[in-house]
Amino acid sequence: MASEIAKFTQILRDSSISVTTARLAIFQTLLKSDRPLKNGEVASRTPSVNRASVYRSLDLFDRLGITTTLIRGWTPFVELADPFKPHHHHLLCEKCDAVTVITSDEMERLIHQLAEKHSFAPSSHHFEVKGTCHNCQHL
Amino acid sequence: MASEIAKFTQILRDSSISVTTARLAIFQTLLKSDRPLKNGEVASRTPSVNRASVYRSLDLFDRLGITTTLIRGWTPFVELADPFKPHHHHLLCEKCDAVTVITSDEMERLIHQLAEKHSFAPSSHHFEVKGTCHNCQHL
DNA sequence: CATTGATTGCGACATATTTGCAATAATGTA
DNA sequence: TACATTATTGCAAATATGTCGCAATCAATG
């Protein structure tokens, strides 16, 4: 917890960007949540920070790779990225909206292999499979 | 081109959904574009159809698997899905915004293998790598 | 080509996101 | 610690996005 905040401040410092109370508050909101949040949810869970500033911070976090965005329907949800949450991917059930978290070493290997083939230097990646989960297949 | 439209009408018919001029117009907007579009862009490129109806159609297309949504920053972009565009994934350059399209049989195989492991029935998937493209690494 | 039910346009809401600018806070330095 | 400099924030107004109910219209079917 404390170490996440240290990591966070380090990332900002490394880019010569101020560590402000607003940014810390927003970061902690993300840290405390056990699920990805809509932008608006981040704002309402961080009442000490003005809505416009929340948006500005979320933009910044995205650019710095602190957060990633995933989409359900058309609504974007933000969550903390790799350095802060264990690396994972999603299986999204279209029937019941369940999210299954998966990991795969083979997937990680393949990603780097593909990137190399295209002389691409990967900084992050995200991967989603939509479909029907185990439970919903039997309803 | 004509065959895409045939495929499109077939999908609607198969679900007993009317093939209307509005839906065709929107579909053609997507077909004509060489890049994913924001919802609003779809609307402004299809002036013959009311904005509210564009949204309704895009919802429908998404549910029918005609389109997929991807996200840049926080903004959702729609593009035609697999049956209409060759199946592919993206390498997104964070410096110059270039999008490199990649394909990988091995990736496809791995996806199905992972899904099976979780008793998940995949209907679609999307995969993105962010990073620095070949050109921008040498600037 | 008439019937019927689905779809659309319209216009008014409701939300969400962005912007300019003055006030405030963070940083580096003495 | 206090100061100067610059980045960041809050605020309020402007845009942009997405949603809704309902009457008018259109597509499918026989």
Coordinates of C-alpha atoms (C1' of nucleotides) in Angstrom, one line a residue:
Chain A
M1 CA 0.0 0.0 0.0
A2 CA 2.6 2.5 1.1
S3 CA 4.9 1.0 -1.5
E4 CA 2.3 1.6 -4.2
I5 CA 2.2 5.2 -3.3
A6 CA 6.0 5.4 -3.4
K7 CA 6.0 3.8 -6.8
F8 CA 3.3 6.3 -7.9
T9 CA 5.2 9.4 -6.7
Q10 CA 8.4 8.0 -8.4
I11 CA 6.7 7.8 -11.7
L12 CA 5.5 11.4 -11.5
R13 CA 8.9 12.6 -10.3
D14 CA 10.6 10.8 -13.1
S15 CA 8.5 12.8 -15.5
S16 CA 9.0 16.0 -13.6
I17 CA 5.4 16.2 -12.8
S18 CA 4.2 17.5 -9.4
V19 CA 2.9 15.2 -6.8
T20 CA -0.2 17.0 -5.6
T21 CA -2.7 16.1 -3.0
A22 CA -5.4 15.9 -5.7
R23 CA -3.4 13.4 -7.7
L24 CA -2.7 11.3 -4.6
A25 CA -6.3 11.3 -3.6
I26 CA -7.4 10.1 -7.0
F27 CA -4.7 7.5 -7.1
Q28 CA -5.8 6.2 -3.7
T29 CA -9.4 5.9 -4.9
L30 CA -8.2 3.7 -7.7
L31 CA -6.0 1.7 -5.3
K32 CA -8.9 1.1 -2.9
S33 CA -11.3 -0.1 -5.5
D34 CA -11.6 -3.8 -6.1
R35 CA -13.0 -3.3 -9.6
P36 CA -12.5 -1.0 -12.6
L37 CA -14.4 2.3 -12.2
K38 CA -16.2 4.6 -14.5
N39 CA -14.6 8.1 -14.8
G40 CA -17.6 9.5 -13.0
E41 CA -17.3 6.9 -10.2
V42 CA -13.7 8.0 -9.6
A43 CA -14.9 11.6 -9.3
S44 CA -17.7 10.8 -6.9
R45 CA -15.4 8.6 -4.8
T46 CA -12.9 11.5 -4.6
P47 CA -15.1 14.3 -3.4
S48 CA -12.2 16.4 -2.3
V49 CA -11.1 16.9 -5.9
N50 CA -13.1 18.9 -8.4
R51 CA -14.6 16.9 -11.2
A52 CA -12.6 18.7 -13.9
S53 CA -9.4 18.0 -12.1
V54 CA -10.3 14.3 -11.9
Y55 CA -10.6 14.2 -15.6
R56 CA -7.3 16.0 -16.1
S57 CA -5.6 13.5 -13.7
L58 CA -7.1 10.5 -15.3
D59 CA -5.8 11.7 -18.7
L60 CA -2.4 12.2 -17.2
F61 CA -2.4 8.7 -15.5
D62 CA -3.4 7.2 -18.8
R63 CA -0.5 8.9 -20.6
L64 CA 1.9 7.9 -18.0
G65 CA 0.8 4.3 -18.1
I66 CA -0.4 4.4 -14.5
T67 CA -3.9 3.3 -15.6
T68 CA -5.4 1.3 -18.4
T69 CA -8.9 1.6 -19.8
L70 CA -11.3 -1.1 -20.6
I71 CA -14.7 -0.8 -22.1
R72 CA -18.0 -2.5 -21.4
G73 CA -20.8 -1.6 -23.8
W74 CA -19.5 1.9 -24.7
T75 CA -18.6 2.9 -21.2
P76 CA -14.9 3.2 -20.4
F77 CA -13.7 1.9 -17.0
V78 CA -10.3 2.7 -15.6
E79 CA -8.1 0.5 -13.4
L80 CA -4.5 0.7 -12.2
A81 CA -2.1 -0.8 -14.7
D82 CA 0.6 -3.5 -14.4
P83 CA 3.0 -1.9 -11.9
F84 CA 0.1 -1.7 -9.4
K85 CA -2.1 -4.7 -10.1
P86 CA -0.8 -8.1 -11.0
H87 CA -0.7 -8.5 -14.7
H88 CA -3.9 -10.1 -16.1
H89 CA -6.4 -10.4 -18.9
H90 CA -10.2 -10.6 -19.0
L91 CA -12.8 -13.1 -20.1
L92 CA -16.0 -11.1 -20.3
C93 CA -19.3 -12.9 -20.2
E94 CA -21.9 -11.3 -22.5
K95 CA -24.8 -12.9 -20.7
C96 CA -24.2 -12.2 -17.0
D97 CA -21.4 -9.6 -17.2
A98 CA -19.0 -11.7 -15.1
V99 CA -15.4 -10.9 -15.5
T100 CA -12.9 -13.8 -15.2
V101 CA -9.3 -12.9 -14.7
I102 CA -6.7 -15.0 -16.5
T103 CA -3.0 -15.1 -16.8
S104 CA -0.8 -17.0 -19.3
D105 CA 2.9 -17.1 -19.5
E106 CA 2.6 -18.4 -23.0
M107 CA 0.5 -15.3 -23.9
E108 CA 3.2 -13.0 -22.5
R109 CA 5.9 -14.8 -24.5
L110 CA 3.9 -14.6 -27.7
I111 CA 3.2 -10.9 -27.3
H112 CA 6.9 -10.1 -27.1
Q113 CA 7.6 -12.4 -29.9
L114 CA 5.0 -10.6 -32.1
A115 CA 6.2 -7.2 -31.1
E116 CA 9.8 -8.1 -31.9
K117 CA 8.8 -9.3 -35.4
H118 CA 7.5 -5.9 -36.1
S119 CA 10.4 -4.0 -34.4
F120 CA 7.9 -2.7 -31.9
A121 CA 8.9 -1.8 -28.3
P122 CA 5.9 -2.8 -26.2
S123 CA 5.1 -0.8 -23.0
S124 CA 1.8 -2.4 -22.1
H125 CA -0.9 -4.6 -23.6
H126 CA -4.4 -5.6 -22.9
F127 CA -6.4 -8.5 -24.1
E128 CA -10.0 -9.4 -23.9
V129 CA -12.2 -12.3 -24.9
K130 CA -15.9 -11.8 -25.0
G131 CA -18.2 -14.8 -25.0
T132 CA -20.3 -17.0 -22.6
C133 CA -19.0 -18.1 -19.3
H134 CA -19.1 -21.6 -17.9
N135 CA -22.3 -21.0 -15.9
C136 CA -24.3 -19.3 -18.6
Q137 CA -23.6 -22.0 -21.1
H138 CA -25.9 -24.3 -19.1
L139 CA -28.9 -22.0 -18.5
Chain B
M1 CA -18.4 -4.4 -51.2
A2 CA -21.7 -5.7 -52.5
S3 CA -21.0 -9.0 -50.8
E4 CA -20.5 -7.2 -47.5
I5 CA -23.9 -5.7 -47.8
A6 CA -25.4 -9.0 -48.6
K7 CA -23.7 -10.5 -45.5
F8 CA -25.0 -7.6 -43.4
T9 CA -28.6 -8.0 -44.5
Q10 CA -28.3 -11.7 -43.9
I11 CA -27.3 -11.2 -40.4
L12 CA -30.2 -8.9 -39.7
R13 CA -32.7 -11.3 -41.5
D14 CA -31.4 -14.2 -39.5
S15 CA -32.4 -12.3 -36.3
S16 CA -35.7 -11.2 -37.8
I17 CA -34.6 -7.6 -37.7
S18 CA -35.6 -5.1 -40.4
V19 CA -33.2 -4.0 -43.0
T20 CA -33.8 -0.3 -43.1
T21 CA -32.3 2.4 -45.1
A22 CA -31.0 4.0 -41.9
R23 CA -29.2 0.9 -40.9
L24 CA -27.8 0.4 -44.4
A25 CA -26.5 4.0 -44.4
I26 CA -24.8 3.6 -41.1
F27 CA -23.3 0.3 -42.1
Q28 CA -21.9 1.8 -45.3
T29 CA -20.3 4.6 -43.3
L30 CA -18.4 2.0 -41.4
L31 CA -17.6 0.1 -44.5
K32 CA -16.2 3.2 -46.2
S33 CA -14.0 4.2 -43.4
D34 CA -10.4 3.1 -43.3
R35 CA -10.1 3.6 -39.6
P36 CA -12.2 3.1 -36.5
L37 CA -14.6 5.9 -35.9
K38 CA -16.0 7.6 -32.8
N39 CA -19.7 7.2 -32.3
G40 CA -20.1 10.9 -33.1
E41 CA -18.1 10.6 -36.3
V42 CA -20.4 7.9 -37.5
A43 CA -23.3 10.2 -36.8
S44 CA -21.7 13.2 -38.7
R45 CA -20.7 11.0 -41.6
T46 CA -24.3 9.7 -41.9
P47 CA -26.2 12.9 -42.0
S48 CA -29.3 11.3 -43.5
V49 CA -29.9 9.5 -40.2
N50 CA -30.9 11.2 -37.0
R51 CA -28.3 11.1 -34.2
A52 CA -30.5 9.2 -31.8
S53 CA -31.1 6.5 -34.4
V54 CA -27.3 6.2 -35.1
Y55 CA -26.8 5.4 -31.4
R56 CA -29.6 2.9 -31.5
S57 CA -28.1 1.2 -34.6
L58 CA -24.6 1.1 -33.1
D59 CA -26.0 -0.5 -30.0
L60 CA -27.8 -3.0 -32.2
F61 CA -24.7 -3.7 -34.3
D62 CA -22.6 -4.3 -31.3
R63 CA -25.1 -6.8 -29.9
L64 CA -25.2 -8.6 -33.2
G65 CA -21.5 -8.8 -33.4
I66 CA -21.4 -6.7 -36.5
T67 CA -19.1 -4.2 -34.9
T68 CA -16.5 -4.2 -32.1
T69 CA -15.4 -1.3 -29.9
L70 CA -11.9 -0.3 -29.1
I71 CA -10.7 2.4 -27.0
R72 CA -8.0 5.1 -27.4
G73 CA -7.5 7.2 -24.4
W74 CA -11.0 7.1 -23.1
T75 CA -12.9 7.5 -26.3
P76 CA -14.6 4.4 -27.7
F77 CA -14.2 3.8 -31.4
V78 CA -16.3 1.4 -33.5
E79 CA -15.2 -0.7 -36.4
L80 CA -16.6 -3.5 -38.4
A81 CA -15.9 -6.9 -36.8
D82 CA -14.4 -10.1 -38.1
P83 CA -16.9 -11.1 -40.8
F84 CA -16.3 -7.8 -42.5
K85 CA -12.8 -6.9 -41.9
P86 CA -10.0 -9.6 -41.8
H87 CA -9.4 -10.6 -38.3
H88 CA -6.5 -8.6 -36.8
H89 CA -5.0 -7.0 -33.8
H90 CA -3.3 -3.7 -33.2
L91 CA 0.1 -2.4 -32.2
L92 CA -0.5 1.2 -31.1
C93 CA 2.4 3.6 -31.1
E94 CA 2.2 6.0 -28.2
K95 CA 4.5 8.5 -29.9
C96 CA 3.1 9.0 -33.4
D97 CA -0.3 7.2 -33.0
A98 CA 0.5 4.9 -35.8
V99 CA -1.6 1.7 -35.8
T100 CA 0.1 -1.4 -37.1
V101 CA -2.2 -4.3 -37.9
I102 CA -0.9 -7.8 -37.1
T103 CA -2.2 -11.3 -37.4
S104 CA -1.0 -14.5 -35.7
D105 CA -2.3 -18.0 -36.1
E106 CA -0.5 -18.9 -32.9
M107 CA -2.4 -16.1 -31.1
E108 CA -5.7 -17.5 -32.3
R109 CA -4.8 -20.9 -31.2
L110 CA -3.7 -19.8 -27.8
I111 CA -6.9 -17.8 -27.3
H112 CA -9.1 -20.8 -27.8
Q113 CA -6.9 -22.9 -25.6
L114 CA -7.1 -20.4 -22.8
A115 CA -10.9 -20.1 -23.2
E116 CA -11.3 -23.9 -23.1
K117 CA -9.3 -24.1 -19.9
H118 CA -11.9 -21.8 -18.3
S119 CA -14.8 -23.5 -20.0
F120 CA -15.5 -20.2 -21.7
A121 CA -17.2 -20.0 -25.1
P122 CA -15.5 -17.2 -26.9
S123 CA -17.5 -15.1 -29.4
S124 CA -14.9 -12.5 -30.2
H125 CA -11.7 -11.1 -28.8
H126 CA -9.5 -8.1 -29.2
F127 CA -6.0 -7.5 -28.3
E128 CA -3.8 -4.4 -28.2
V129 CA -0.2 -3.7 -27.6
K130 CA 0.9 -0.2 -26.7
G131 CA 4.4 0.9 -27.2
T132 CA 6.8 2.6 -29.5
C133 CA 6.9 1.7 -33.2
H134 CA 10.0 1.0 -35.3
N135 CA 10.3 4.5 -36.7
C136 CA 9.8 6.3 -33.4
Q137 CA 12.5 4.3 -31.7
H138 CA 15.1 6.0 -33.8
L139 CA 14.1 9.6 -33.4
Chain C
dC1 C1' -51.1 -3.1 -51.8
dA2 C1' -53.0 -3.1 -47.1
dT3 C1' -52.0 -4.4 -42.5
dT4 C1' -49.2 -4.6 -38.6
dG5 C1' -45.4 -4.1 -35.8
dA6 C1' -40.9 -2.4 -35.8
dT7 C1' -38.2 1.6 -36.6
dT8 C1' -37.3 6.5 -37.1
dG9 C1' -37.2 11.5 -36.3
dC10 C1' -37.9 14.9 -33.4
dG11 C1' -37.1 17.7 -29.5
dA12 C1' -36.3 17.9 -24.9
dC13 C1' -33.7 16.0 -21.2
dA14 C1' -29.9 14.3 -18.6
dT15 C1' -25.0 13.4 -18.3
dA16 C1' -20.4 13.7 -19.4
dT17 C1' -16.4 16.1 -20.7
dT18 C1' -13.7 20.3 -21.9
dT19 C1' -12.1 25.0 -21.5
dG20 C1' -10.3 29.7 -20.0
dC21 C1' -8.8 32.0 -16.4
dA22 C1' -7.8 33.7 -11.7
dA23 C1' -6.5 31.7 -7.4
dT24 C1' -3.6 28.3 -5.1
dA25 C1' -0.2 24.9 -4.3
dA26 C1' 4.2 22.4 -5.3
dT27 C1' 9.0 22.6 -6.3
dG28 C1' 13.7 24.2 -6.2
dT29 C1' 16.8 27.3 -4.2
dA30 C1' 18.8 30.5 -1.0
Chain D
dT1 C1' 11.9 28.3 6.4
dA2 C1' 10.7 31.9 3.1
dC3 C1' 10.6 33.2 -1.8
dA4 C1' 10.1 33.1 -6.6
dT5 C1' 8.6 30.5 -10.4
dT6 C1' 5.7 27.4 -12.7
dA7 C1' 2.5 23.9 -12.7
dT8 C1' -2.0 22.7 -11.1
dT9 C1' -6.5 23.4 -9.4
dG10 C1' -11.3 25.1 -8.8
dC11 C1' -14.9 27.3 -10.7
dA12 C1' -18.5 28.2 -13.9
dA13 C1' -19.8 28.3 -18.5
dA14 C1' -19.7 26.1 -23.0
dT15 C1' -19.8 21.7 -25.7
dA16 C1' -20.4 17.3 -26.5
dT17 C1' -22.6 12.8 -25.7
dG18 C1' -26.0 9.8 -24.9
dT19 C1' -31.2 8.9 -23.7
dC20 C1' -36.2 9.0 -23.8
dG21 C1' -41.3 9.3 -25.1
dC22 C1' -44.2 9.5 -28.6
dA23 C1' -46.3 10.4 -33.1
dA24 C1' -45.2 9.6 -37.9
dT25 C1' -43.2 6.5 -41.2
dC26 C1' -41.3 2.4 -43.2
dA27 C1' -40.3 -2.7 -44.0
dA28 C1' -42.0 -7.3 -44.0
dT29 C1' -45.6 -10.4 -44.8
dG30 C1' -49.6 -12.4 -47.0

